[in-house]
Coordinates of C-alpha atoms in Angstrom, one line a residue:
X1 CA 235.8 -84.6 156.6
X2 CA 238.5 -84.3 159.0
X3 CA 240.9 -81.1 158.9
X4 CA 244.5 -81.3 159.8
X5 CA 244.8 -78.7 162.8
X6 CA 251.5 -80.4 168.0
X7 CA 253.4 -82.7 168.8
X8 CA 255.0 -85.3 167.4
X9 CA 253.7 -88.7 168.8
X10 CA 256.6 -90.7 168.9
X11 CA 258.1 -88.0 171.4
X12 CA 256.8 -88.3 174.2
X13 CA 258.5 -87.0 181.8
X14 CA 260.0 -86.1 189.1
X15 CA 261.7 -88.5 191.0
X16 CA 264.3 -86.0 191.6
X17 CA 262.9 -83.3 194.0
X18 CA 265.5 -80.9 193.4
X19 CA 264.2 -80.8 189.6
X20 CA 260.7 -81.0 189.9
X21 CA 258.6 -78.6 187.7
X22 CA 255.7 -80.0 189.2
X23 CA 256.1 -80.9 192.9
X24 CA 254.2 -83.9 195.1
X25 CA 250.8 -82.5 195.9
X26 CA 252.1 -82.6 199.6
X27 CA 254.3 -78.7 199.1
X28 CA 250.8 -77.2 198.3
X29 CA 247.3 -77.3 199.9
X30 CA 245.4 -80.4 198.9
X31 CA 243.4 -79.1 195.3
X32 CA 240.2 -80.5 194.9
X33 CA 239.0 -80.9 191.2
X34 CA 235.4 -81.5 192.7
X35 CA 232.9 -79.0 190.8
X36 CA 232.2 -77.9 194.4
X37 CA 235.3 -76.6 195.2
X38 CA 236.3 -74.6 191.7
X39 CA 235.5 -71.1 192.9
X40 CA 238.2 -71.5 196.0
X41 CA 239.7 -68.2 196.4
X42 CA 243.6 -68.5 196.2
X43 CA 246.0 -67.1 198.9
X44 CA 249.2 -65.8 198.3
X45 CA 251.4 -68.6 197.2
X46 CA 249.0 -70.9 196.3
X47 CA 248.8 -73.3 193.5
X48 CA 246.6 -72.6 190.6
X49 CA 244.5 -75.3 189.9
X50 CA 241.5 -76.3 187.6
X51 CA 238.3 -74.3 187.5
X52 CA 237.9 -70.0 189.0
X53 CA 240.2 -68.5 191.3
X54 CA 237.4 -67.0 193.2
X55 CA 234.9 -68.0 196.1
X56 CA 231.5 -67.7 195.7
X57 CA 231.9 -65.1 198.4
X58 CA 234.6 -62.9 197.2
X59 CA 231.9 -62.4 194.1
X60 CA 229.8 -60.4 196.5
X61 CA 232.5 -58.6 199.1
X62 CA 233.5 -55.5 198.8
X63 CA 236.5 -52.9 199.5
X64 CA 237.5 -49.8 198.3
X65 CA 238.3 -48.5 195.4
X66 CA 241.7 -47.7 194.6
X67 CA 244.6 -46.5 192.1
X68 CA 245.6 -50.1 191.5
X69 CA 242.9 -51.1 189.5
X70 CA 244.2 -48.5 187.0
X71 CA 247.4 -49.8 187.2
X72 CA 245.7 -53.4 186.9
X73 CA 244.1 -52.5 183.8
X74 CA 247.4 -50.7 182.3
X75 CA 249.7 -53.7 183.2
X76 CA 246.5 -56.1 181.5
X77 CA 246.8 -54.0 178.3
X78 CA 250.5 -54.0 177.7
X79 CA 251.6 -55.3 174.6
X80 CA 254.5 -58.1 176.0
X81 CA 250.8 -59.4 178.2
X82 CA 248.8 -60.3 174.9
X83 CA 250.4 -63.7 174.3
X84 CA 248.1 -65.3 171.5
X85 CA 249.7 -62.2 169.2
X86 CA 253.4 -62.6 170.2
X87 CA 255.3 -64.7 168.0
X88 CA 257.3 -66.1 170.6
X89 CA 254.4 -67.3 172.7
X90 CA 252.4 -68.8 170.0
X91 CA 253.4 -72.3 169.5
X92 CA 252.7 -72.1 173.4
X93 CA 249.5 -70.6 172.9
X94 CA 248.3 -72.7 170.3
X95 CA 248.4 -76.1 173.0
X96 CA 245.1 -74.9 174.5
X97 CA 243.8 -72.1 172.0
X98 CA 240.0 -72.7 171.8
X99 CA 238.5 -74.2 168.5
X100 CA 236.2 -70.8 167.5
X101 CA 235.0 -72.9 164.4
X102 CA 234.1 -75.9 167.0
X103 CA 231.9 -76.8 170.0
X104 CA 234.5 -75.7 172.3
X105 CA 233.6 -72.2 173.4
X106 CA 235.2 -70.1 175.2
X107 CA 237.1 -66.7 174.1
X108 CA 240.8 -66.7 172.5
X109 CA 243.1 -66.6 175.4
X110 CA 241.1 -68.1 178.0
X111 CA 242.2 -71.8 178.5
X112 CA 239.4 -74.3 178.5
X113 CA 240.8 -76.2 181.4
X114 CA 243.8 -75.8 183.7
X115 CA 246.7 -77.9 185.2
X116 CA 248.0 -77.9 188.7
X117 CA 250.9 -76.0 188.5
X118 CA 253.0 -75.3 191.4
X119 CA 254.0 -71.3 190.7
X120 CA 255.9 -70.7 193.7
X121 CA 258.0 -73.4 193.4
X122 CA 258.8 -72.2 189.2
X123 CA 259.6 -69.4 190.7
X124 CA 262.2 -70.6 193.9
X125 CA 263.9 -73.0 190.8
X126 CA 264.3 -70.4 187.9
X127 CA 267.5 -71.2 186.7
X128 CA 266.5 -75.2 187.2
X129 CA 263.6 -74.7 185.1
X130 CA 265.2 -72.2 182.4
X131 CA 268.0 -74.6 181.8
X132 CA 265.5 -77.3 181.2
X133 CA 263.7 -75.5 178.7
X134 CA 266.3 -74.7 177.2
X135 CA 268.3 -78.5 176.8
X136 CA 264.6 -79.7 175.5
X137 CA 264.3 -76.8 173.0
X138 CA 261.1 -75.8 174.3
X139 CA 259.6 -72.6 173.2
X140 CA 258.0 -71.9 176.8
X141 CA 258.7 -68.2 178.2
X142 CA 259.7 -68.4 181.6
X143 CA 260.1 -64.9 181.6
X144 CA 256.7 -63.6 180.4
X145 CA 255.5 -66.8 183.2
X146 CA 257.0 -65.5 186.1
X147 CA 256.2 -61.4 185.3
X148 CA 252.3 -62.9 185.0
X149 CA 253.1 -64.5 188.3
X150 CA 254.3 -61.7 189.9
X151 CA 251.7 -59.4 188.5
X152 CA 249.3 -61.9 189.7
X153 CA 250.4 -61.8 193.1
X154 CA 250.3 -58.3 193.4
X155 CA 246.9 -57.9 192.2
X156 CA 245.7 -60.4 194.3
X157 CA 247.3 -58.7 197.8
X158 CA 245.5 -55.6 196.2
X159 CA 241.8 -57.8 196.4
X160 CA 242.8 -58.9 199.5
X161 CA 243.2 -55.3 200.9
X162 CA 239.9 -54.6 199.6
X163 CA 238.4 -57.1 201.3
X164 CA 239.6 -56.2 204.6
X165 CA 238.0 -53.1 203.8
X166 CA 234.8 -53.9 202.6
X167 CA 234.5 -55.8 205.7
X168 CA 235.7 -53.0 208.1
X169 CA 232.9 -50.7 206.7
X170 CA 230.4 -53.6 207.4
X171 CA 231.4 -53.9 210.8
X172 CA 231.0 -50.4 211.2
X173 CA 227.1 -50.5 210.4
X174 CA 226.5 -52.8 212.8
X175 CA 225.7 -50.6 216.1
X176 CA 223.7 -47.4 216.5
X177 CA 224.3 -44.4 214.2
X178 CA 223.8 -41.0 213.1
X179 CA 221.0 -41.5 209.7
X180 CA 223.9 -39.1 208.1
X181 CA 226.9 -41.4 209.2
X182 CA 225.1 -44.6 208.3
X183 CA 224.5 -43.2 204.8
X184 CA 227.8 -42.7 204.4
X185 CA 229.4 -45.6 205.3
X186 CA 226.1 -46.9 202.4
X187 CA 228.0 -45.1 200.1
X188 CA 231.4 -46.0 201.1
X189 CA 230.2 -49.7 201.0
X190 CA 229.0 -49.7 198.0
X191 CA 231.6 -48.1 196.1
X192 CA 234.7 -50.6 197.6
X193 CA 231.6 -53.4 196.3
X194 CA 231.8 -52.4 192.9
X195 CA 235.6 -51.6 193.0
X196 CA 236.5 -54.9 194.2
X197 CA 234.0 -56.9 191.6
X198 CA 236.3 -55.0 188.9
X199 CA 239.2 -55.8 190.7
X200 CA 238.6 -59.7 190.6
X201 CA 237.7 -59.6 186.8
X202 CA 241.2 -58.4 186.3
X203 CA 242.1 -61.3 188.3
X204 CA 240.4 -63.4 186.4
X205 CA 241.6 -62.3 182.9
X206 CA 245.4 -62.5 184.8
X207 CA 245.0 -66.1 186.4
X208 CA 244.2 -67.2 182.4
X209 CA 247.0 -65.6 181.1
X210 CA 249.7 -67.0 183.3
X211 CA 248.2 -70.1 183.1
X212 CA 247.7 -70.7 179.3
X213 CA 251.3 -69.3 178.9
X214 CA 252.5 -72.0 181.8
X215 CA 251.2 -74.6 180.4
X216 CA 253.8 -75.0 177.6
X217 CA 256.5 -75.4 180.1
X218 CA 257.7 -79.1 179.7
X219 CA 258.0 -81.9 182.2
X220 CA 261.2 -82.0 184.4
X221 CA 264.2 -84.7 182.9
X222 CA 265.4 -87.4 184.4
X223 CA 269.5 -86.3 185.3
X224 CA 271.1 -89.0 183.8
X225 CA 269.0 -88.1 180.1
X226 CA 271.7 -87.1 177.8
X227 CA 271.7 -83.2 176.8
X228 CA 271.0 -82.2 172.9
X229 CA 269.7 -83.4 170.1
X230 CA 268.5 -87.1 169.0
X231 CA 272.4 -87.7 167.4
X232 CA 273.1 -87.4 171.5
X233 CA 271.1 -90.1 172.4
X234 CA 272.7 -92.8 174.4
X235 CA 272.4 -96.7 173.1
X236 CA 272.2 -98.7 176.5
X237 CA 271.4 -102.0 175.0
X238 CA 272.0 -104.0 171.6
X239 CA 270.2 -107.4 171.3
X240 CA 271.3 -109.6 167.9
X241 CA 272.9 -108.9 165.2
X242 CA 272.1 -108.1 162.0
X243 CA 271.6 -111.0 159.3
X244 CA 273.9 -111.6 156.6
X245 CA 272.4 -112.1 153.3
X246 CA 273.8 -114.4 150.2
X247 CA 271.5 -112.8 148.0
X248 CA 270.3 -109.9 146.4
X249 CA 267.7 -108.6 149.2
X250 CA 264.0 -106.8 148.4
X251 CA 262.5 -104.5 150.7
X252 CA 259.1 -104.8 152.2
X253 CA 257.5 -102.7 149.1
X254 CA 258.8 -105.5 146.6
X255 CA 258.3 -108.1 149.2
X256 CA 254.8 -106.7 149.5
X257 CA 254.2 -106.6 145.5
X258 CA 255.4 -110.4 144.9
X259 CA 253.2 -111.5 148.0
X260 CA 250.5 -109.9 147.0
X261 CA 250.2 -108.4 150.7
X262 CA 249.4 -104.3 150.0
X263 CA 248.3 -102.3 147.3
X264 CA 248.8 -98.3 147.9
X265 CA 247.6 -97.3 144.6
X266 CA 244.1 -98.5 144.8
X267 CA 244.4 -96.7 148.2
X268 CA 245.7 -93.5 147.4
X269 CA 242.7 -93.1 144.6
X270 CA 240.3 -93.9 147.2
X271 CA 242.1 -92.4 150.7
X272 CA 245.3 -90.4 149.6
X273 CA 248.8 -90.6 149.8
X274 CA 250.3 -92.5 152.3
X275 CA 247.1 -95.3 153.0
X276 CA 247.1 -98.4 152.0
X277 CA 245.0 -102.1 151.4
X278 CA 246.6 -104.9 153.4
X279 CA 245.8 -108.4 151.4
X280 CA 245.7 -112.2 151.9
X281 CA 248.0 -112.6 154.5
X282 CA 249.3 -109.4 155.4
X283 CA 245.7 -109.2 157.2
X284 CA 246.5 -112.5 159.2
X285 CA 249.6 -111.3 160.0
X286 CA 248.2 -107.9 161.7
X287 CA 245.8 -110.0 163.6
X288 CA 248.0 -111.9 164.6
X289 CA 250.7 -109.1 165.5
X290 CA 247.6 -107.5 167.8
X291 CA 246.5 -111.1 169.4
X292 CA 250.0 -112.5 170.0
X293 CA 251.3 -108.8 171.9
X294 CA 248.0 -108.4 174.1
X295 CA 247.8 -112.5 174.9
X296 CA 251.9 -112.0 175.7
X297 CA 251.2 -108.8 177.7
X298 CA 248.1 -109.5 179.5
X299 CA 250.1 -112.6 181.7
X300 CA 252.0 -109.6 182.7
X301 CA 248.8 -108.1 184.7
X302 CA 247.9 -105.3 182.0
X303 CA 244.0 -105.4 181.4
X304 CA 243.4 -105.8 177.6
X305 CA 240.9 -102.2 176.3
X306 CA 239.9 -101.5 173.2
X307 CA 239.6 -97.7 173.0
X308 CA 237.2 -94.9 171.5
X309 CA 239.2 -93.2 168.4
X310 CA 237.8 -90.1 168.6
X311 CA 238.8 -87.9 171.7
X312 CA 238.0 -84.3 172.9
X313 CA 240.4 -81.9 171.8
X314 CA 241.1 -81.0 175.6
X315 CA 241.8 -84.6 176.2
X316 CA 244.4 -84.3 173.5
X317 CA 245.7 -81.2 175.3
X318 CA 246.4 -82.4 178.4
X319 CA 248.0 -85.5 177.9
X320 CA 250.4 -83.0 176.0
X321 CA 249.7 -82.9 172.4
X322 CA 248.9 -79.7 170.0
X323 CA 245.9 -80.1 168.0
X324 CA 246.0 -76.6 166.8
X325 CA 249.4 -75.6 165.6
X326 CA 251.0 -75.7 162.7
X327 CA 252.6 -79.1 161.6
X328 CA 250.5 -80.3 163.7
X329 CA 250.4 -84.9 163.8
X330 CA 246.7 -84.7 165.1
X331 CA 243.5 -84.6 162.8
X332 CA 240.2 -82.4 164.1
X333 CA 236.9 -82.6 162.7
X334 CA 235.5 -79.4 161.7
X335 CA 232.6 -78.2 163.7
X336 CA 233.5 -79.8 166.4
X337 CA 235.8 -80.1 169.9
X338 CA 236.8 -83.6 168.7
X339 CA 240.0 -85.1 167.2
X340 CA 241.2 -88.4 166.1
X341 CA 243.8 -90.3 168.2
X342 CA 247.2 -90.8 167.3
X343 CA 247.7 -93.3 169.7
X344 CA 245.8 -95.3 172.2
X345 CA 247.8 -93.4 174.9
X346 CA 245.6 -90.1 174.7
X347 CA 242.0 -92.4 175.5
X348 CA 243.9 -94.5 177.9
X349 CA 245.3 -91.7 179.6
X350 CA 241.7 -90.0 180.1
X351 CA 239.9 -92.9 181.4
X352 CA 240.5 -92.4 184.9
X353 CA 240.3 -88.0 184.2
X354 CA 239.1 -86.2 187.4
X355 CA 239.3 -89.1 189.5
X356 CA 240.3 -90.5 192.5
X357 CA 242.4 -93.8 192.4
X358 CA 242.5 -95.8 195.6
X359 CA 245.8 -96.8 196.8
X360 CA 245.6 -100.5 197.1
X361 CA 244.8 -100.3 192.7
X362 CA 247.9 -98.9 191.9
X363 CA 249.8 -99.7 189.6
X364 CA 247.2 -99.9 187.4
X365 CA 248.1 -101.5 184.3
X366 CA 246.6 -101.5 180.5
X367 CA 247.3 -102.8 177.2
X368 CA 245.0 -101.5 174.2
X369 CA 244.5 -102.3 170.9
X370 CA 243.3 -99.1 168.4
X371 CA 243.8 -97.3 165.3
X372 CA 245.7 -94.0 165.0
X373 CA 245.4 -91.5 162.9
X374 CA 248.2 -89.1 162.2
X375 CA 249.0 -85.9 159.8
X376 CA 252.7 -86.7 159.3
X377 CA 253.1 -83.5 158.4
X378 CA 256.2 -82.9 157.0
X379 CA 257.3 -86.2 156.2
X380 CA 258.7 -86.9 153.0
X381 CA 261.7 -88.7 151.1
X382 CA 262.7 -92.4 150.7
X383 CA 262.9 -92.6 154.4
X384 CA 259.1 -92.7 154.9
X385 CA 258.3 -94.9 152.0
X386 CA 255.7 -97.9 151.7
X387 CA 254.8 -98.7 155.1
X388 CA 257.0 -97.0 157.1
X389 CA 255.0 -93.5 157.8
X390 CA 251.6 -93.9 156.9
X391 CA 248.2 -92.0 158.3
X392 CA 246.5 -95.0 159.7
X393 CA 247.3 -97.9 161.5
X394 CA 247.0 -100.3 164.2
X395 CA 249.2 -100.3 167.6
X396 CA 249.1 -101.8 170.9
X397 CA 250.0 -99.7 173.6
X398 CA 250.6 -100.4 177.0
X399 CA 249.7 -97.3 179.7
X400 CA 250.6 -97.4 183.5
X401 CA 249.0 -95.7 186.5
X402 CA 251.2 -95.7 189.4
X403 CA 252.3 -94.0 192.7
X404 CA 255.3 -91.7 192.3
X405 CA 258.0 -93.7 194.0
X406 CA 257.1 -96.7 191.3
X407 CA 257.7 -94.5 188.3
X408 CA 261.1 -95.9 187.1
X409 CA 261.2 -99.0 188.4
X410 CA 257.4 -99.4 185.5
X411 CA 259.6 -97.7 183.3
X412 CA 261.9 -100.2 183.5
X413 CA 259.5 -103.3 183.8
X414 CA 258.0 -101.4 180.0
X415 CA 261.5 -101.1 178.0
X416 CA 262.1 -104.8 179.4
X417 CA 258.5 -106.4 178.4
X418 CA 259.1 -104.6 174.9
X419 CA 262.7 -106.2 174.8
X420 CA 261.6 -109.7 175.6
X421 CA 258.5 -109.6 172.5
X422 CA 261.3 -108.0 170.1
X423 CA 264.2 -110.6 171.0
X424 CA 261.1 -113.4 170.9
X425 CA 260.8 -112.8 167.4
X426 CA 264.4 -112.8 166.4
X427 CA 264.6 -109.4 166.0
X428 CA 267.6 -107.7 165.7
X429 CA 267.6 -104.1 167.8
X430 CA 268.7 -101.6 169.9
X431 CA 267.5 -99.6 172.6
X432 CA 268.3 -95.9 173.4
X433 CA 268.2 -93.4 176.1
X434 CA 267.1 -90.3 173.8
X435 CA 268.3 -87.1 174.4
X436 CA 266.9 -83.9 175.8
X437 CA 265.6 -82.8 172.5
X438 CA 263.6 -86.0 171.5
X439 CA 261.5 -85.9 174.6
X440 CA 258.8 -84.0 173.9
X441 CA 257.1 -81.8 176.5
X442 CA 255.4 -84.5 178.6
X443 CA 258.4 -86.8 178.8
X444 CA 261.0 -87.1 182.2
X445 CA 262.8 -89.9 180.2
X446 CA 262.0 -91.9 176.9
X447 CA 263.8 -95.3 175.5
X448 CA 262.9 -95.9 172.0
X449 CA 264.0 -99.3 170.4
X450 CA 265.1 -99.4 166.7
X451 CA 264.9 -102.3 164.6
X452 CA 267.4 -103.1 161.4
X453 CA 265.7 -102.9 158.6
X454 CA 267.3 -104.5 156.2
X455 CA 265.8 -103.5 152.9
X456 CA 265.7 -100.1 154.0
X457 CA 269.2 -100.3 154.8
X458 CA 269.0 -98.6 157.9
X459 CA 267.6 -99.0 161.6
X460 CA 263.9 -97.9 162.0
X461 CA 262.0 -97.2 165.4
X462 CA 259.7 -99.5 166.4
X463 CA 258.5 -98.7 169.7
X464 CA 258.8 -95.9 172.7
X465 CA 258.8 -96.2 176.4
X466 CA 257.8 -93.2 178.4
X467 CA 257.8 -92.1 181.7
X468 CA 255.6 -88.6 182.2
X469 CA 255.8 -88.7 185.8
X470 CA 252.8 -86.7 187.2
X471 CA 252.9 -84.3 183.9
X472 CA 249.7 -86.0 182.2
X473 CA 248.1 -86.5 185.6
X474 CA 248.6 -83.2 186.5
X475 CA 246.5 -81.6 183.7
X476 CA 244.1 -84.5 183.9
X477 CA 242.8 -84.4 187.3
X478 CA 244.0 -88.0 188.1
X479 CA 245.4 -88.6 191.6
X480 CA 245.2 -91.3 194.1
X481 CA 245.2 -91.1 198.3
X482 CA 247.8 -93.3 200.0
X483 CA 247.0 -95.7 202.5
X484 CA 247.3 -94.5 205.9
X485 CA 250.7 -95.7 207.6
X486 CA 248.6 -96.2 211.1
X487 CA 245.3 -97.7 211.7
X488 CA 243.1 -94.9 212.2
X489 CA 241.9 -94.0 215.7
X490 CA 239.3 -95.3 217.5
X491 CA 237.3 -92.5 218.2
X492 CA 238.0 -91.0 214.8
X493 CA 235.0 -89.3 213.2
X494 CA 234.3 -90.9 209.7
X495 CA 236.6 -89.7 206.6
X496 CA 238.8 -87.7 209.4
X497 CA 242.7 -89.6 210.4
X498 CA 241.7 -92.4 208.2
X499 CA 243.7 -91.3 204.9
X500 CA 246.5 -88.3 204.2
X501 CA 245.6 -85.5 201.3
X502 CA 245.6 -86.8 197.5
X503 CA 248.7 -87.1 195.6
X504 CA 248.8 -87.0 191.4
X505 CA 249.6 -90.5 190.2
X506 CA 252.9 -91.0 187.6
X507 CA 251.8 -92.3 184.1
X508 CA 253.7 -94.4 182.0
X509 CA 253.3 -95.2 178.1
X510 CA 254.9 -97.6 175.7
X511 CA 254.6 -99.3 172.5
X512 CA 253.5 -102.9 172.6
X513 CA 253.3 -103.5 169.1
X514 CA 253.1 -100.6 166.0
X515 CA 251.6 -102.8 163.2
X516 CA 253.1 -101.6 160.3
X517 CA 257.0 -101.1 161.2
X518 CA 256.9 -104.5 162.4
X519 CA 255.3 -106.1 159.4
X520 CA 258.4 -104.4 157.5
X521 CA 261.3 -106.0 160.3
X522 CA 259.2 -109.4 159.6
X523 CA 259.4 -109.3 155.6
X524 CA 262.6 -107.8 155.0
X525 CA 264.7 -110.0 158.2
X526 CA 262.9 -113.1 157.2
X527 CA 263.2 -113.1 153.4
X528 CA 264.6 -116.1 151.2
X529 CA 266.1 -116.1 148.1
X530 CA 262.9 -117.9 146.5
X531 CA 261.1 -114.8 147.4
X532 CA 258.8 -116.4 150.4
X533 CA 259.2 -114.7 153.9
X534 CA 259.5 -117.0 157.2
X535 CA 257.1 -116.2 159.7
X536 CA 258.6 -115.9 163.4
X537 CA 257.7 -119.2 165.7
X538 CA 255.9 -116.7 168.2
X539 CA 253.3 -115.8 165.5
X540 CA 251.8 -118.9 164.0
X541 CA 249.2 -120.0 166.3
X542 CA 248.1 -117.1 165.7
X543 CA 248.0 -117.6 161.9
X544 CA 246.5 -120.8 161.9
X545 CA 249.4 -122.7 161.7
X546 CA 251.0 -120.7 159.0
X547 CA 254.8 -120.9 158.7
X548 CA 256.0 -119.4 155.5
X549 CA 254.4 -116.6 153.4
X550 CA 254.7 -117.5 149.5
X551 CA 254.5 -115.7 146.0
X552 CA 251.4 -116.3 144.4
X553 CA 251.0 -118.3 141.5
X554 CA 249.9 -116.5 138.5

């Protein structure tokens, strides 16, 4: 049975290059995620990226040996180093901590896979980056970061040294000499060998620290996001206006009774809490929810997917979502590396992982239908009854792949294609540019749209519009190579001048249609005083003709 094991999902960011946490792949030396090329060795500088640090060769050089590896191993053993027992690095740690009762291996500390992250350019944009944290209340250390980085460098020009070394003594051997000399320089050899194999274990055990402890640095924001919490959050549109009743209104849970649509008891004996039975039409009307967004949707170029609902626990990860903290929204199943989604972004967002994307495919465009599973951990009060916050449901999301300078101008064409099916259905909303603190770590900018809700007295988000930039893509391996601007040459050999080096494709996410908060803005906006509910033009076809849900006579 699943196990709740952080993020919450409704959270969910560089065009601007003087913010940019995470830098176009051009400032760094093109990273291959090929298996081939995971042991490169890293030069001063250079961006960590997924798989070892070291080459296949540097295994099996060898310097000297020398006091630094003491030092090494002191600075490795420091207390402020461990970061899965500081309390001020845990919520960090837990994103990647391994599952030790699962299939996913691997010993605590040591991340199971590892974003591009552009360390030199954290460290010439500190106070850019600090402040960021900061305004999105992120529990990332910067500090601790850049000491690992430091320490990392340092160690590494230490390996380096011992190289040049090892190397020197093998050049040495190669003319005539004295038996006694050669044996020496043997000796000599052999000693810098076995120094320098220590050496690059600290490495290593260094390069995972710094880059479990990096990873929980959040996306870069957008300037014009508003700074603080979700009170700060900026409305930039308002479509309708809300409906003025002559009678005494019902919400959706008394709607729902009359109509004979739910029952939640029989569901919380058989599921839990906060599950539910949708009845007689309540099911046509989810269908018909589902067809109506990915028919509407689709003529916008999205390809329709249905997706897999159960997900790697590293897949989870990197599209920025905790699995294993506390409070976490995400359900694992014991005994294994596997969650349950909490929204058809996570699948969606994995389907092109450690890939390749051509240029002339972008933006690639999808709209999937799935269930979602989610904890709701902490969610309590009138606010989240009935449907409202439930642990299962359906939801039609919409994901974009696209190249960088396209980011906003998708994130636009999203918020506006969510608009147009809201205001379709005579919906009465508003959209909002949240505020620092509402992002979530993957985020550079988020509109949400809230919906009146007029039995609950109160507007009620119905949808989300992301734009992650290259954050997701980063940890996910997903990049694409641009066209080139000029033919290639003539005489050029095959593969050489015909493209420039890989870039990480922006992805964008947003909410088609979430099933059950719009089944409440339907019942409770539509309502008559006879009890039946009016369903909106847009949906009938799609209900068979249906126009007008009615009690049922007893």
């Amino acid at each position: 049975m699943p196990t709740i094991l952080t993020k919450n999902f409704n959270s969910c960011a560089p065009k601007n290059p003087h913010l940019s946490l995470i830098p176009s792949i051009r400032r760094s030396p093109v990273i291959s995620l090929h298996p081939h090329h995971r042991r490169r060795r890293l030069l001063s500088g250079e961006m960590l990226t997924c798989g070892r640090f070291l080459s296949s060769s540097a295994a099996s050089s060898t310097p000297s040996l020398s006091p630094f590896r003491n030092l090494t191993l002191s600075l490795l053993r420091r207390p402020h180093l461990r970061l899965l027992s500081s309390s001020a690095t845990a919520s960090a740690a837990a994103a990647v901590e391994p599952d030790t009762k699962g299939g996913a291996g691997g010993g605590a500390g040591k991340p199971q896979w590892k974003a591009a992250i552009d360390f030199k350019w954290i460290r010439e944009n500190t106070d850019a980056v600090a402040a960021n944290i900061r305004d999105r209340n992120s529990a990332a250390n910067l500090d601790l970061v850049l000491q690992l980085y430091d320490e990392y460098l340092a160690l590494q020009k230490e390996v380096e040294r011992l190289r040049a070394e090892r190397n020197a003594v093998a050049n040495k051997m190669k003319g005539k000499l004295e038996p006694s000399v050669r044996q020496a320089l043997v000796e000599e050899g052999k000693s810098l060998k076995e120094g320098l194999i220590a050496l690059e274990e600290d490495l290593v055990q260094l390069t995972d620290k710094l880059q479990l402890e990096a990873q929980s640095i959040p996306n870069t924001t957008h300037p014009d996001v508003p700074v603080g919490g979700e009170e700060s959050s900026v409305v930039r549109k308002e479509v309708g206006s809300q409906r003025n009743f002559n009678f005494t209104i019902r919400d959706h849970l008394q709607l729902g009774k009359e109509l004979d649509l739910f029952d939640f008891d029989a569901a919380a004996e058989v599921s839990g809490s906060k599950f539910y039975y949708l009845k007689n039409e309540a099911v046509l009307l989810e269908m018909a929810l589902v067809n109506w967004a990915i028919t509407e949707v689709s003529k916008k170029g999205f390809t329709p997917l249905i997706t897999p609902e159960i997900v790697r626990s590293s897949v989870v990860e990197k599209c920025g979502f905790q699995p294993r903290a506390q409070n976490t929204q995400v359900y694992s199943i014991d005994n294994s590396d596997q969650c349950l989604i909490g929204t058809a972004e996570i699948p969606v967002g994995g389907i092109h992982m450690d890939s390749i994307l051509p240029d002339s495919d972008l933006p690639r465009k999808y709209v999937a239908y799935s269930h979602c599973f989610r904890t709701e951990a902490g969610a309590a009060g009138a606010a989240t009854r009935g449907l409202y916050r439930v642990h299962q449901f359906s939801k039609v999301e919409m994901f974009v792949f696209c190249r960088p300078e396209e980011s906003d101008k998708c994130h636009e064409e999203l918020i506006t294609i969510e608009e147009e099916l809201y205001a379709s259905l005579g919906l009465h909303f508003k959209t909002l540019d949240m505020a620092t603190g509402d992002l979530g770590a993957p985020a550079y900018r988020k509109f949400d749209i809230e919906a009146w809700m007029p039995g609950l007295d109160r507007y009620g988000e119905i949808s989300s519009a992301s734009n992650c930039t290259d954050y997701q893509s980063r940890r996910l391996g997903i990049r694409f190579r641009p066209s080139p601007a000029d033919p290639p040459l003539a005489n050029a050999k095959k593969g050489k001048g015909s493209s420039g080096p890989t870039q990480f494709v922006h992805t964008l996410n947003a909410t088609a249609v979430a099933v059950p908060r719009l089944i409440i803005c339907i019942l409770e906006n539509f309502q008559q005083e006879d009890g039946t509910v009016v369903i909106p033009e847009p949906l009938r076809p799609f209900m068979g003709g249906l126009e007008v849900l009615s009690p049922k006579t007893k």
